[in-house]
mmCIF file with all atom_site columns, C-alpha atoms and ligand atoms in Angstrom:
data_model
loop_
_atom_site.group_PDB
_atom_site.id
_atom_site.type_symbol
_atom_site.label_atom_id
_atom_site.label_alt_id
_atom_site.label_comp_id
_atom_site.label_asym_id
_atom_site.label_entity_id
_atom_site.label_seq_id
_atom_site.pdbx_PDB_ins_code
_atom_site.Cartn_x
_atom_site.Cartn_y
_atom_site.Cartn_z
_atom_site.occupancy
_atom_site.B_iso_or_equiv
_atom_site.pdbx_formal_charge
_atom_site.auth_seq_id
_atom_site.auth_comp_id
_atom_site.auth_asym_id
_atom_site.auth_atom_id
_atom_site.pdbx_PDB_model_num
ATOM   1   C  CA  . UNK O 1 1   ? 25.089 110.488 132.728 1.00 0.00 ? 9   UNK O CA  1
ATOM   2   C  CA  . UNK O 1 2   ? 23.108 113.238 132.023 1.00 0.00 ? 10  UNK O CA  1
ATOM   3   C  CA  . UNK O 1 3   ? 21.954 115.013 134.895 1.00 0.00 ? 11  UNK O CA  1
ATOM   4   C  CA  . UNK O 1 4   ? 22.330 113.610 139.197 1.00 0.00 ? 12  UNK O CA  1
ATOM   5   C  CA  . UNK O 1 5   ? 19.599 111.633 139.477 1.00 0.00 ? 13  UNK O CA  1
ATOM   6   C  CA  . UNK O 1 6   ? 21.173 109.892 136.351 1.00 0.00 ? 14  UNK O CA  1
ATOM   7   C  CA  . UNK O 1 7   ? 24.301 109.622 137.707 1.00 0.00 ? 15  UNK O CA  1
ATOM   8   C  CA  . UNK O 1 8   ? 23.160 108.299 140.801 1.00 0.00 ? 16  UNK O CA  1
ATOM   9   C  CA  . UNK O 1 9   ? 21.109 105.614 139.114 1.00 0.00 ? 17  UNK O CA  1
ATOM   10  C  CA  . UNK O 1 10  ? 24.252 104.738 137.711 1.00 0.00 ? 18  UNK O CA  1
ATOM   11  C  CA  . UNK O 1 11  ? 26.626 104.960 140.975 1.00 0.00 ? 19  UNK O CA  1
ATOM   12  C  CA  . UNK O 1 12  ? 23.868 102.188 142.485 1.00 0.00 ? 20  UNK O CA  1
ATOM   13  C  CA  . UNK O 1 13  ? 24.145 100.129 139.753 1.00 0.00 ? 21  UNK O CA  1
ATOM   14  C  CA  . UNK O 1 14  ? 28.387 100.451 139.845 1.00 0.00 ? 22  UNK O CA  1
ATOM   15  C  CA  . UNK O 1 15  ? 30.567 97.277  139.527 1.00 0.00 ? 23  UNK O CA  1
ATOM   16  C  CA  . UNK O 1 16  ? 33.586 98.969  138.214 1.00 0.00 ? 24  UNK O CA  1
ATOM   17  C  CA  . UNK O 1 17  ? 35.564 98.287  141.500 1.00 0.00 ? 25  UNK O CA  1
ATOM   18  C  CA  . UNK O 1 18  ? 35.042 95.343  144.394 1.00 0.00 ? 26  UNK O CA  1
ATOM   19  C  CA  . UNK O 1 19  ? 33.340 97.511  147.135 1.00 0.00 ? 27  UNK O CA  1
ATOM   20  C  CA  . UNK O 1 20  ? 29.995 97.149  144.629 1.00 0.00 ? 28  UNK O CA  1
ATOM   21  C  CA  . UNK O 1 21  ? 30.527 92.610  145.995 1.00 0.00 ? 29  UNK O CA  1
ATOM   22  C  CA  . UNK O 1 22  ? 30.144 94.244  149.634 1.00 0.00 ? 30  UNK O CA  1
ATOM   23  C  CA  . UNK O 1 23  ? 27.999 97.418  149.480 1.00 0.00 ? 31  UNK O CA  1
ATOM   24  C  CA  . UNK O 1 24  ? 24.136 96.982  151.229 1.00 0.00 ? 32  UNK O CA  1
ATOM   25  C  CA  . UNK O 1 25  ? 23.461 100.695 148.938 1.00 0.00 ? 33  UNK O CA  1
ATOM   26  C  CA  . UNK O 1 26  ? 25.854 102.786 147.146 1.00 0.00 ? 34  UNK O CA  1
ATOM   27  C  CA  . UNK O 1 27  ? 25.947 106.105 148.730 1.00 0.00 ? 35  UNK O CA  1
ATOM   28  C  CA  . UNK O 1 28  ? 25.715 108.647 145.728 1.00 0.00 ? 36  UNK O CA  1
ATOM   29  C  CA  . UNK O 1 29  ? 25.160 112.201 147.528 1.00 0.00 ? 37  UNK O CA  1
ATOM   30  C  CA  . UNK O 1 30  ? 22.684 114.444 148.290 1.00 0.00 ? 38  UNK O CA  1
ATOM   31  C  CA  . UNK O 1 31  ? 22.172 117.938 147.970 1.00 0.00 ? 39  UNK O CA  1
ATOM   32  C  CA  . UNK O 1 32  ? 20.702 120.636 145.595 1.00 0.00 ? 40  UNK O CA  1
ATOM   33  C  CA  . UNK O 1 33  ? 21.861 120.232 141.655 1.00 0.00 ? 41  UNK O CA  1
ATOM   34  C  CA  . UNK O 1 34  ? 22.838 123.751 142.494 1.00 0.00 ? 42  UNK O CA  1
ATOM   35  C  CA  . UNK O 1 35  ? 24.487 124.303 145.398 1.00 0.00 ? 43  UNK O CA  1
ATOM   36  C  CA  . UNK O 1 36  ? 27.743 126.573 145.541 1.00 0.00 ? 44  UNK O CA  1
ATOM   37  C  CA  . UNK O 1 37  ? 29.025 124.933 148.455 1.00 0.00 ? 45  UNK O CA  1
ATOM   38  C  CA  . UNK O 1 38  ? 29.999 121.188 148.162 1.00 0.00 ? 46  UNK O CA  1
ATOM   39  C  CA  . UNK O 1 39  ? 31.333 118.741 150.815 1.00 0.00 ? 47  UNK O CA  1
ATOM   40  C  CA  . UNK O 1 40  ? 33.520 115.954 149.964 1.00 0.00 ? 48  UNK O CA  1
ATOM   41  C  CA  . UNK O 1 41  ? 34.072 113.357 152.858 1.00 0.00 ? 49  UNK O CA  1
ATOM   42  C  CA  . UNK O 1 42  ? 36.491 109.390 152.472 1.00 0.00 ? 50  UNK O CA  1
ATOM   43  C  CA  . UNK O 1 43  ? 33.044 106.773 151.599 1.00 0.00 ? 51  UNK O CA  1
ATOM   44  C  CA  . UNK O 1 44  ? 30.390 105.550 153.285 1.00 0.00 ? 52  UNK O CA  1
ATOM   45  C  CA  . UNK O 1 45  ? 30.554 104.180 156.827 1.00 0.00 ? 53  UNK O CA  1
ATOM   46  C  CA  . UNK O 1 46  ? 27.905 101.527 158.208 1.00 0.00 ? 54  UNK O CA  1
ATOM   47  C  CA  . UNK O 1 47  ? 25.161 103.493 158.571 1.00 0.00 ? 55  UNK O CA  1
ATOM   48  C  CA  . UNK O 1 48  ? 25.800 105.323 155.442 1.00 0.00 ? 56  UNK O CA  1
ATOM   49  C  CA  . UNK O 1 49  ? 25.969 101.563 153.320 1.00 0.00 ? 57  UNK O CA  1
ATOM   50  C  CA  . UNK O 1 50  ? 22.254 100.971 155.430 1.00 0.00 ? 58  UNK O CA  1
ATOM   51  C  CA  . UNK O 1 51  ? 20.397 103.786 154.533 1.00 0.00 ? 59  UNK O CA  1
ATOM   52  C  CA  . UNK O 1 52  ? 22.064 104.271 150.981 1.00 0.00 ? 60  UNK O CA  1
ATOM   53  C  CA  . UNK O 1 53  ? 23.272 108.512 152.330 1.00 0.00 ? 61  UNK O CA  1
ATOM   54  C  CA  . UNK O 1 54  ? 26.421 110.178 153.560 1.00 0.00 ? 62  UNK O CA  1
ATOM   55  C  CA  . UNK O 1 55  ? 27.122 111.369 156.762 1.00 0.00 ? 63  UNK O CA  1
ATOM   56  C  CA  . UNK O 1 56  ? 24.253 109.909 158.737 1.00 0.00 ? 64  UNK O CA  1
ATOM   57  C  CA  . UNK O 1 57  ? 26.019 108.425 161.431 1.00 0.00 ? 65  UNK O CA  1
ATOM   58  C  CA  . UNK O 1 58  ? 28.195 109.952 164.139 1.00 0.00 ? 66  UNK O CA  1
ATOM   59  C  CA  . UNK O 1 59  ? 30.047 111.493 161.824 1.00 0.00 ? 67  UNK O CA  1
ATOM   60  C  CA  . UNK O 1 60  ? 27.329 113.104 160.361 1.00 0.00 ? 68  UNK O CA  1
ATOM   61  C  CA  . UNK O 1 61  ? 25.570 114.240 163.724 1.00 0.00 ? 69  UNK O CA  1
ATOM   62  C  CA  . UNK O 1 62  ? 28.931 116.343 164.147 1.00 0.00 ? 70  UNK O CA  1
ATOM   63  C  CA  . UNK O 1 63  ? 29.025 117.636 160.817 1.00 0.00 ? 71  UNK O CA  1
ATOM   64  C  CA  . UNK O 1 64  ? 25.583 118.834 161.064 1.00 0.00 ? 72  UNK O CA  1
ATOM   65  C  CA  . UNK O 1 65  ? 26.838 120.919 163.705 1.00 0.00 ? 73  UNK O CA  1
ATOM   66  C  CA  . UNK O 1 66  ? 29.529 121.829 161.804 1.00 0.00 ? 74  UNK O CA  1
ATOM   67  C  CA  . UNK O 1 67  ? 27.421 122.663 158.864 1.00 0.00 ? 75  UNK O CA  1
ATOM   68  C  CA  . UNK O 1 68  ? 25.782 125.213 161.695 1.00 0.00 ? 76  UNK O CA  1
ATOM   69  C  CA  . UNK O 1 69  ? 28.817 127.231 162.686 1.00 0.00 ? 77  UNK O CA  1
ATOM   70  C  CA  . UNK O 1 70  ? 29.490 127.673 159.074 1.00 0.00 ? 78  UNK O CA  1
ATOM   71  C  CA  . UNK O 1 71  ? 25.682 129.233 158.879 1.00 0.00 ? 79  UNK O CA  1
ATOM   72  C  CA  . UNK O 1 72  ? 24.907 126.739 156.452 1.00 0.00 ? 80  UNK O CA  1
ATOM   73  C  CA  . UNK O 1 73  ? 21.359 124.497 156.520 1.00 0.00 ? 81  UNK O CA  1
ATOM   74  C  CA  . UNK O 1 74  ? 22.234 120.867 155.459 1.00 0.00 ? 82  UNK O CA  1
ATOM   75  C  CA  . UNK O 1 75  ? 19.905 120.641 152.884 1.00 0.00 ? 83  UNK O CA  1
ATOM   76  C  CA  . UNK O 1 76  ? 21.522 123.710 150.775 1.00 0.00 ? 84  UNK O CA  1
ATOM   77  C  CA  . UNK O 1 77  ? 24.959 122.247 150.285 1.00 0.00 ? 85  UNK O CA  1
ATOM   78  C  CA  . UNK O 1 78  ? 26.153 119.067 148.381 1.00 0.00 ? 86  UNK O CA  1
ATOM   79  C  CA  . UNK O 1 79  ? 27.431 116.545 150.526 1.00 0.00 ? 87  UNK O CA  1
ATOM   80  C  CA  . UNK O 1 80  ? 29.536 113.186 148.855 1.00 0.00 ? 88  UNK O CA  1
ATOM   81  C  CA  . UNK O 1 81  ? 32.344 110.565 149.092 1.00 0.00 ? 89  UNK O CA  1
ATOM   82  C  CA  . UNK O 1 82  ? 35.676 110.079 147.462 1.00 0.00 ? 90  UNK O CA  1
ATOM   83  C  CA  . UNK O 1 83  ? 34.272 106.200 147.085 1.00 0.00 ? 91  UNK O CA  1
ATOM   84  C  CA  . UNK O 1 84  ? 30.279 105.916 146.707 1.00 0.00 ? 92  UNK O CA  1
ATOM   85  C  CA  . UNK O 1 85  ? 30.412 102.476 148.744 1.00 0.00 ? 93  UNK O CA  1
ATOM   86  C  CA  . UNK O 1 86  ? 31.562 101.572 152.149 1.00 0.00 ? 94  UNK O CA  1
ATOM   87  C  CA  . UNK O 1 87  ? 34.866 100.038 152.416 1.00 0.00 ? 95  UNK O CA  1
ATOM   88  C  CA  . UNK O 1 88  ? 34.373 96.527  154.259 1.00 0.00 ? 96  UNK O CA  1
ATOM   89  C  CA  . UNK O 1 89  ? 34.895 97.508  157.986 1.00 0.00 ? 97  UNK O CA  1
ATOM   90  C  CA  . UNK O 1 90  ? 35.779 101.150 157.382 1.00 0.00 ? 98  UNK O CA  1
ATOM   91  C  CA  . UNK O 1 91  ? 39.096 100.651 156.156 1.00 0.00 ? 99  UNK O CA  1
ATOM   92  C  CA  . UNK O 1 92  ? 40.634 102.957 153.450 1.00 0.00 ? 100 UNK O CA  1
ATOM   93  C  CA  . UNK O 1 93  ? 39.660 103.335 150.224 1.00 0.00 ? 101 UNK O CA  1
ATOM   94  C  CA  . UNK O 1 94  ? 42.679 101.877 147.747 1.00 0.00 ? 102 UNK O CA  1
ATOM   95  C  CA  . UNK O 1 95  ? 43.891 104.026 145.035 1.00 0.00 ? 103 UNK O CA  1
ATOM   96  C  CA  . UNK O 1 96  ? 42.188 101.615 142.466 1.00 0.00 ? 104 UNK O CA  1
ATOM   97  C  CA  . UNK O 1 97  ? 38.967 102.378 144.366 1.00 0.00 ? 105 UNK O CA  1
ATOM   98  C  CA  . UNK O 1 98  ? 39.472 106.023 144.676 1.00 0.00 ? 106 UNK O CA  1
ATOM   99  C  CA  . UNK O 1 99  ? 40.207 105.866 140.566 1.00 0.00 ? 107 UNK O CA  1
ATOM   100 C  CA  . UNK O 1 100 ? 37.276 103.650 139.831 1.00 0.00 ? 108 UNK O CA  1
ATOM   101 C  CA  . UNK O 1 101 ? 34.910 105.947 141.076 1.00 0.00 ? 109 UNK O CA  1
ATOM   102 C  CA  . UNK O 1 102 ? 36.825 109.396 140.349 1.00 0.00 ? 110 UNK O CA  1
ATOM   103 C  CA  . UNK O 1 103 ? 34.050 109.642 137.131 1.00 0.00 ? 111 UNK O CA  1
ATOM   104 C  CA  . UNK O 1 104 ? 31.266 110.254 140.018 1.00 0.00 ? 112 UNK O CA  1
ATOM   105 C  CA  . UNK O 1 105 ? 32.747 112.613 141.557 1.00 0.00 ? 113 UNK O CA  1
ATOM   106 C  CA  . UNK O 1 106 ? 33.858 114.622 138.452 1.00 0.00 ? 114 UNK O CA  1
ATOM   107 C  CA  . UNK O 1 107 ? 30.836 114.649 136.799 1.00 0.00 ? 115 UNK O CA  1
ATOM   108 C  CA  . UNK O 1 108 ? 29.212 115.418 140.403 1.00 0.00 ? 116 UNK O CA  1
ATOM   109 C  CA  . UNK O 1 109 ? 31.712 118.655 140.358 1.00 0.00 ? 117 UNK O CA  1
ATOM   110 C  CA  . UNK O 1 110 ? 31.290 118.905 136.580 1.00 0.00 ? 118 UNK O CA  1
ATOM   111 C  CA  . UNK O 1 111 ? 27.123 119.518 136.995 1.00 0.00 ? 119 UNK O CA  1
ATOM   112 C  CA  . UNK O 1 112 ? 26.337 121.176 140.404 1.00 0.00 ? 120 UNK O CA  1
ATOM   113 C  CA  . UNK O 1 113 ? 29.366 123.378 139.635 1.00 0.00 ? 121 UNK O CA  1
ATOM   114 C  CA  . UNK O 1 114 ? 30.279 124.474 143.162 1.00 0.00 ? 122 UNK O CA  1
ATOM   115 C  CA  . UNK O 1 115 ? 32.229 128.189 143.989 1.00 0.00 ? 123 UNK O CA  1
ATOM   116 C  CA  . UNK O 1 116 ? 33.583 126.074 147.198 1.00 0.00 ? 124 UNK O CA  1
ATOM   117 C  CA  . UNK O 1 117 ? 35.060 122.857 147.786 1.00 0.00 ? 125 UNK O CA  1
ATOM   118 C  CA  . UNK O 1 118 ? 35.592 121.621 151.236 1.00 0.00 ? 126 UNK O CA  1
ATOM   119 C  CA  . UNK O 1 119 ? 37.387 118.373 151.510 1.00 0.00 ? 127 UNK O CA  1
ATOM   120 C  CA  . UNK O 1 120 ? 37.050 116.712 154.618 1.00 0.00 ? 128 UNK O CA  1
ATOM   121 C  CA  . UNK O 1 121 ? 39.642 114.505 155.248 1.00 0.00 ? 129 UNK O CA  1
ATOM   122 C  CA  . UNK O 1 122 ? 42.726 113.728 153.824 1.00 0.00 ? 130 UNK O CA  1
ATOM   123 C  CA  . UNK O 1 123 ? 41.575 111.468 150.599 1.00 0.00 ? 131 UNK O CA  1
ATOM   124 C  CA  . UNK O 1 124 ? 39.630 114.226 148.948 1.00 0.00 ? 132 UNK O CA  1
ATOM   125 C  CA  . UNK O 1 125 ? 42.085 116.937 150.019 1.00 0.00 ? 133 UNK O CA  1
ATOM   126 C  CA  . UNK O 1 126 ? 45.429 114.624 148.280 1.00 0.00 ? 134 UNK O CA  1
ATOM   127 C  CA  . UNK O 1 127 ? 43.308 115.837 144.848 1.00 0.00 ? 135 UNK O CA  1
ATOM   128 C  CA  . UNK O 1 128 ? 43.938 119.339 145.592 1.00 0.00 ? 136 UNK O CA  1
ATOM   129 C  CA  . UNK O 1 129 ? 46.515 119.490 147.927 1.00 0.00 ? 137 UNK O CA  1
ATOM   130 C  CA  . UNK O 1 130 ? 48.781 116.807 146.988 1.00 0.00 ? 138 UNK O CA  1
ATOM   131 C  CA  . UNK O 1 131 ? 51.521 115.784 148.860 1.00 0.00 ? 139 UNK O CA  1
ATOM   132 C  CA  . UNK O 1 132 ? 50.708 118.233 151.629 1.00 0.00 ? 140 UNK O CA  1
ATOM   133 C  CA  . UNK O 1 133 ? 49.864 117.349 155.148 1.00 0.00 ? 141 UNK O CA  1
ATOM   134 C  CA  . UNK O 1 134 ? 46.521 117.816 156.692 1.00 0.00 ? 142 UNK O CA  1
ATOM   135 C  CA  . UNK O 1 135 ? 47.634 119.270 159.925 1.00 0.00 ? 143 UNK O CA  1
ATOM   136 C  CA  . UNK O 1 136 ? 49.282 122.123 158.126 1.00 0.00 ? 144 UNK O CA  1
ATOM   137 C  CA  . UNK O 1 137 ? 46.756 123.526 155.470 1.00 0.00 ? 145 UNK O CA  1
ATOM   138 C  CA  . UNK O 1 138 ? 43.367 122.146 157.951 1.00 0.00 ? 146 UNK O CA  1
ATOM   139 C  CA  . UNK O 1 139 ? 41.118 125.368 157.353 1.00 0.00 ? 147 UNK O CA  1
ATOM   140 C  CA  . UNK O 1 140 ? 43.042 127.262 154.500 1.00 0.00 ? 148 UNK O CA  1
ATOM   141 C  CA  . UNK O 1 141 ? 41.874 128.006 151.010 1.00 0.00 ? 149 UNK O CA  1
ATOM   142 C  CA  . UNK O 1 142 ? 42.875 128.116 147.846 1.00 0.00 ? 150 UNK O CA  1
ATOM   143 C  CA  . UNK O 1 143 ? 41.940 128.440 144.483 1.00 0.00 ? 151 UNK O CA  1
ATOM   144 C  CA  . UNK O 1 144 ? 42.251 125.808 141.732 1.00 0.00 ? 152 UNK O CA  1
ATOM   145 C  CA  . UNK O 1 145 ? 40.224 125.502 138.596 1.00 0.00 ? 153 UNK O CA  1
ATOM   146 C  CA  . UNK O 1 146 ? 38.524 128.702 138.895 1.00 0.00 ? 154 UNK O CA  1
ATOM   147 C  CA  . UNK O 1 147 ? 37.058 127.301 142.335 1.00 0.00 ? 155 UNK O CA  1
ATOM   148 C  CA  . UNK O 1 148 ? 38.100 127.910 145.856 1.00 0.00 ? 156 UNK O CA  1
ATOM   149 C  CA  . UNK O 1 149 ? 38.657 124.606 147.497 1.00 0.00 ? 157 UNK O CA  1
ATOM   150 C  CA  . UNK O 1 150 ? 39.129 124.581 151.031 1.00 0.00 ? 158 UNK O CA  1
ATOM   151 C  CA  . UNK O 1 151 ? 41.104 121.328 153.393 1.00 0.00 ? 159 UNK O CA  1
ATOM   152 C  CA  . UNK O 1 152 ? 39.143 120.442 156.890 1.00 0.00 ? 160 UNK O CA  1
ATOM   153 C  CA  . UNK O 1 153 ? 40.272 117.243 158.950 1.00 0.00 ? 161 UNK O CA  1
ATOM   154 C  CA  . UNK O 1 154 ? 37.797 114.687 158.830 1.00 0.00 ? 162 UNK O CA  1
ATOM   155 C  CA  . UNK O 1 155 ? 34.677 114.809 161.284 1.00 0.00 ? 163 UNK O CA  1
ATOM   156 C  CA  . UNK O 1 156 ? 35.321 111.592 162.359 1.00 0.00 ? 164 UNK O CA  1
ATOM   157 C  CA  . UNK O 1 157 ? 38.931 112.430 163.329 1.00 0.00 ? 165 UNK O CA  1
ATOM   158 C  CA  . UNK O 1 158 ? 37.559 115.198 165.429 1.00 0.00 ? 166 UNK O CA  1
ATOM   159 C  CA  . UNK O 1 159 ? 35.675 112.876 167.551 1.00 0.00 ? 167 UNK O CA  1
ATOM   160 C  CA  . UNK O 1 160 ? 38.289 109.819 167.778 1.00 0.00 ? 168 UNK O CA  1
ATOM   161 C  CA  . UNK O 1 161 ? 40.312 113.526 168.917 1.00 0.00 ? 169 UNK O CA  1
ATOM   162 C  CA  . UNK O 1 162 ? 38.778 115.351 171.752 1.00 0.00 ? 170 UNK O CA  1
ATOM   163 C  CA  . UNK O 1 163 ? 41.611 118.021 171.293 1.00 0.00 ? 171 UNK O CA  1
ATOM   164 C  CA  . UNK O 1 164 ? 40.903 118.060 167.540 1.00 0.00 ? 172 UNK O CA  1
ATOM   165 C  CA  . UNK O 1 165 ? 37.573 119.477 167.842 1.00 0.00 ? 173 UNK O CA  1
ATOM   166 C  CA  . UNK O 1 166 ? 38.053 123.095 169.188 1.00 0.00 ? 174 UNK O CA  1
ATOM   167 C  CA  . UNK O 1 167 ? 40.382 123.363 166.129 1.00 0.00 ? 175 UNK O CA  1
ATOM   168 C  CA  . UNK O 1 168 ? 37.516 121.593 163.765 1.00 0.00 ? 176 UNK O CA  1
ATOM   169 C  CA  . UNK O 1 169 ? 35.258 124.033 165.401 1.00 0.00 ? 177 UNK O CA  1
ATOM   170 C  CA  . UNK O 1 170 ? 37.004 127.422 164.428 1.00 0.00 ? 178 UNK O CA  1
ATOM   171 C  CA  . UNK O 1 171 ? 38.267 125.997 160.976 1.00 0.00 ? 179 UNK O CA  1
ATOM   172 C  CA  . UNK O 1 172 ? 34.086 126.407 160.252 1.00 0.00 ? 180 UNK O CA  1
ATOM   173 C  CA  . UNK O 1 173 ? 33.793 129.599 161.967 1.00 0.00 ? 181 UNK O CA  1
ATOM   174 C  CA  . UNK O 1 174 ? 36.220 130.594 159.324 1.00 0.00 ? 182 UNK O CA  1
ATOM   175 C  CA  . UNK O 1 175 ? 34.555 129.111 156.564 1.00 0.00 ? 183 UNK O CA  1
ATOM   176 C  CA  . UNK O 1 176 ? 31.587 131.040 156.733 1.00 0.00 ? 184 UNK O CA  1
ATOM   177 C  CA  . UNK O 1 177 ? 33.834 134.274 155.777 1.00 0.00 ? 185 UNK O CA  1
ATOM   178 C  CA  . UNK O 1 178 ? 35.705 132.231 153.118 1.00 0.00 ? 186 UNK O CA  1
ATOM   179 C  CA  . UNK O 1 179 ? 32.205 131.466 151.504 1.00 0.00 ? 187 UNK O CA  1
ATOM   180 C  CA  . UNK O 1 180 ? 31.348 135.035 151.607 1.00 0.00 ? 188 UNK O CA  1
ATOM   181 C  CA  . UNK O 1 181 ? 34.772 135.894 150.032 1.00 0.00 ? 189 UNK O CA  1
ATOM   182 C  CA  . UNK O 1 182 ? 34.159 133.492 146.934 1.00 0.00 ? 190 UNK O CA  1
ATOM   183 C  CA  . UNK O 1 183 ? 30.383 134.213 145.803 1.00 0.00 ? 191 UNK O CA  1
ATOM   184 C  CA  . UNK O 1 184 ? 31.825 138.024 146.136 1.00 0.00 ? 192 UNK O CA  1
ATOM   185 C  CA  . UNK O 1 185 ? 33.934 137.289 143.108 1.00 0.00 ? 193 UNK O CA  1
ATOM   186 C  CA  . UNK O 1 186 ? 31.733 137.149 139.717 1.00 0.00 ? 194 UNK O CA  1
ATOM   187 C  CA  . UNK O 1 187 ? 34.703 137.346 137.513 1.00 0.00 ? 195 UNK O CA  1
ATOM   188 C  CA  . UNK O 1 188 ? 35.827 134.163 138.911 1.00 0.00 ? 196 UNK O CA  1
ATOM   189 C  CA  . UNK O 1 189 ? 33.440 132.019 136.975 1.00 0.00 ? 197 UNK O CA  1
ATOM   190 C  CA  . UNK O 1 190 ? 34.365 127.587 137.738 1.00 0.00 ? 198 UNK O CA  1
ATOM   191 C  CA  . UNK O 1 191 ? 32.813 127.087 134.142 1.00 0.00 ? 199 UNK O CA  1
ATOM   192 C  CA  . UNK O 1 192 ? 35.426 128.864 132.520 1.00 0.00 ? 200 UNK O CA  1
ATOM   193 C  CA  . UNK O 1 193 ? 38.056 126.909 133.651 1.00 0.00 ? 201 UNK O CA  1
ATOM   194 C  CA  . UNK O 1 194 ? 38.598 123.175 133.709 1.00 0.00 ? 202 UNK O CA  1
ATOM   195 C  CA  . UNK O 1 195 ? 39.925 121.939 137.526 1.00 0.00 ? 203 UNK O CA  1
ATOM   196 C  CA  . UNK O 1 196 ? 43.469 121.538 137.603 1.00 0.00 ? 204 UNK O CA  1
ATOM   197 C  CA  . UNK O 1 197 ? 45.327 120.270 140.339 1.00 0.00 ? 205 UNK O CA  1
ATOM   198 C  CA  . UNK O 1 198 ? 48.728 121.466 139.272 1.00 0.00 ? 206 UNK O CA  1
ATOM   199 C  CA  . UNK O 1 199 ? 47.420 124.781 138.600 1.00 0.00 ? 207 UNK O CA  1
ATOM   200 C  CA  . UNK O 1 200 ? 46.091 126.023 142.025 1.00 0.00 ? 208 UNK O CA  1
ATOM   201 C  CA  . UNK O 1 201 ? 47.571 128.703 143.772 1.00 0.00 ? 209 UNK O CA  1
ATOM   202 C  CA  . UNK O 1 202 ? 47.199 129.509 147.842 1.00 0.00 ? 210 UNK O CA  1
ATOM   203 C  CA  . UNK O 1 203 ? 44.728 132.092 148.048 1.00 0.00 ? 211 UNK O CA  1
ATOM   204 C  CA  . UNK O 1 204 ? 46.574 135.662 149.222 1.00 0.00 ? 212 UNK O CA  1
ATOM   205 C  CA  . UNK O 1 205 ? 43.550 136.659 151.159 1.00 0.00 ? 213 UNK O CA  1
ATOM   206 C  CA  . UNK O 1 206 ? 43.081 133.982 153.586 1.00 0.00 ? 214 UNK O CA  1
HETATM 207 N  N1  . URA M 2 .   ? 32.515 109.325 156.756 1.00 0.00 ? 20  URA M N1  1
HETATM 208 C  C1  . URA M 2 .   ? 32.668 109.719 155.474 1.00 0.00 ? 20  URA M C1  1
HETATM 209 O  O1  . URA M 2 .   ? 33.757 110.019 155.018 1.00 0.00 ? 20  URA M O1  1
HETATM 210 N  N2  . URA M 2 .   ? 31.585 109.768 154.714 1.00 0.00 ? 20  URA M N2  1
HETATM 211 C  C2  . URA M 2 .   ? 30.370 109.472 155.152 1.00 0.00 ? 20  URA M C2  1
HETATM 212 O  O2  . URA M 2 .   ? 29.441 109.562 154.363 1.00 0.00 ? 20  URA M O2  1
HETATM 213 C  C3  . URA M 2 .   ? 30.230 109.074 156.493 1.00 0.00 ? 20  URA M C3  1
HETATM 214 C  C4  . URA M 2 .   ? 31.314 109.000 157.279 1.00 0.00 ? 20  URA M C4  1
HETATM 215 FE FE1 . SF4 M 3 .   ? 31.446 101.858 141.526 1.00 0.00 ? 21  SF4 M FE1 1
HETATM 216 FE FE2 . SF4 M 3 .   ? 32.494 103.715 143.115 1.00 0.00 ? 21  SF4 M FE2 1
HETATM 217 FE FE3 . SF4 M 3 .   ? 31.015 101.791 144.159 1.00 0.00 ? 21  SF4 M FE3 1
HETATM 218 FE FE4 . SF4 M 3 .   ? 33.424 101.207 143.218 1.00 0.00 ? 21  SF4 M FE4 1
HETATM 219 S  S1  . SF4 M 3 .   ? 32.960 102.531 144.949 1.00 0.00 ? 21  SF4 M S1  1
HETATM 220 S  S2  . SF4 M 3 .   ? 31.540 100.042 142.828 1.00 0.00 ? 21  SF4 M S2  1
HETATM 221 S  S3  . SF4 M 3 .   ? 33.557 102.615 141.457 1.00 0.00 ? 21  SF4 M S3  1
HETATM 222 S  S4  . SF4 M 3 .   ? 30.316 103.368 142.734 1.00 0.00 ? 21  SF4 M S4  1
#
């Protein structure tokens, strides 16, 4: 696994966990190999597992226009999964799944290297946030592993929840300013610190 396009040959080729007996394509990620902001949604859906990329479904359509209100163009930030291949009929991902395929998405963090995590959803925020609840840090940042990682509810839970989507809405108004707030700080440099869960702090400024 030497560089993405490695890795991603070797995400498509996965049987490490039962999702590869029901995948159509394995849903590596897309983005630049150096993008500071990265996007981490639950796994693939069914049009995600059909055209082998994440987020191109409803889900996607609304975080494109999330991606908007943040000021961001799509194709400048990393977008992934928690689980590279669709869960049969969109259920969860099980914690053997989520482990299985934890190597991805470490060595996905590992070599793009992102200032900003945004975790969309409440599987890739338990990594950083653990044991806290989505409706109470949705839109705050902190830092952890020299990185500032940032909790958003799912996009998909914004559109099963009308009244979840003005909320969605601002959470990426805010994000823009959070953004600007990490790639202001040079001295914070994610290389020079391994991620580490336990030792993230809240962030004072936001
Ligand atoms: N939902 C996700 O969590 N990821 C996708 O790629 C699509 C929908
Ligand atoms: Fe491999 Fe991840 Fe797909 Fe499971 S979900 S088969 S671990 S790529």
């Amino acid at each position: 696994m030497e560089n993405l396009n490695t890795l991603a040959s070797a995400v498509r080729q996965c049987a490490l966990c039962p999702l590869s007996q029901t995948r159509t394509n394995a849903v590596p990620g897309e983005g630049p190999a150096n993008a500071e902001v990265m996007f981490i949604g639950e796994g693939p859906g069914f049009n995600e597992d059909k055209q082998g990329r994440p987020f191109v479904g409803a889900a996607g359509q609304f975080l494109n226009e999330l991606l908007q209100i943040a000021g961001f163009k799509r194709d400048e930030v990393y977008i992934t999964n928690v689980v590279k291949c669709r869960p049969p009929g969109n259920r969860d991902p099980l914690p053997e799944e989520i482990q299985a395929c934890a190597r991805y998405l470490d060595r996905q963090i590992e070599l793009i290297n992102p200032k900003v995590i945004v975790t969309l959803g409440r599987f890739s925020m338990a990594r950083w946030f653990p044991n806290e609840k989505i409706s109470a840090v949705h839109g705050k940042a902190k830092r952890s592993g020299g990185r500032v990682i940032v909790a958003m509810f799912h996009p998909a839970a914004a559109l099963h929840q009308q009244s979840l989507r003005a909320t969605v809405e601002e959470d990426f108004r805010k994000l823009k300013d959070i953004v600007a707030e990490a790639q202001r700080k040079p001295e914070e440099n994610p290389a020079d610190k391994p991620p580490a869960a336990d030792q993230a702090e809240q962030l004072s400024l936001f």
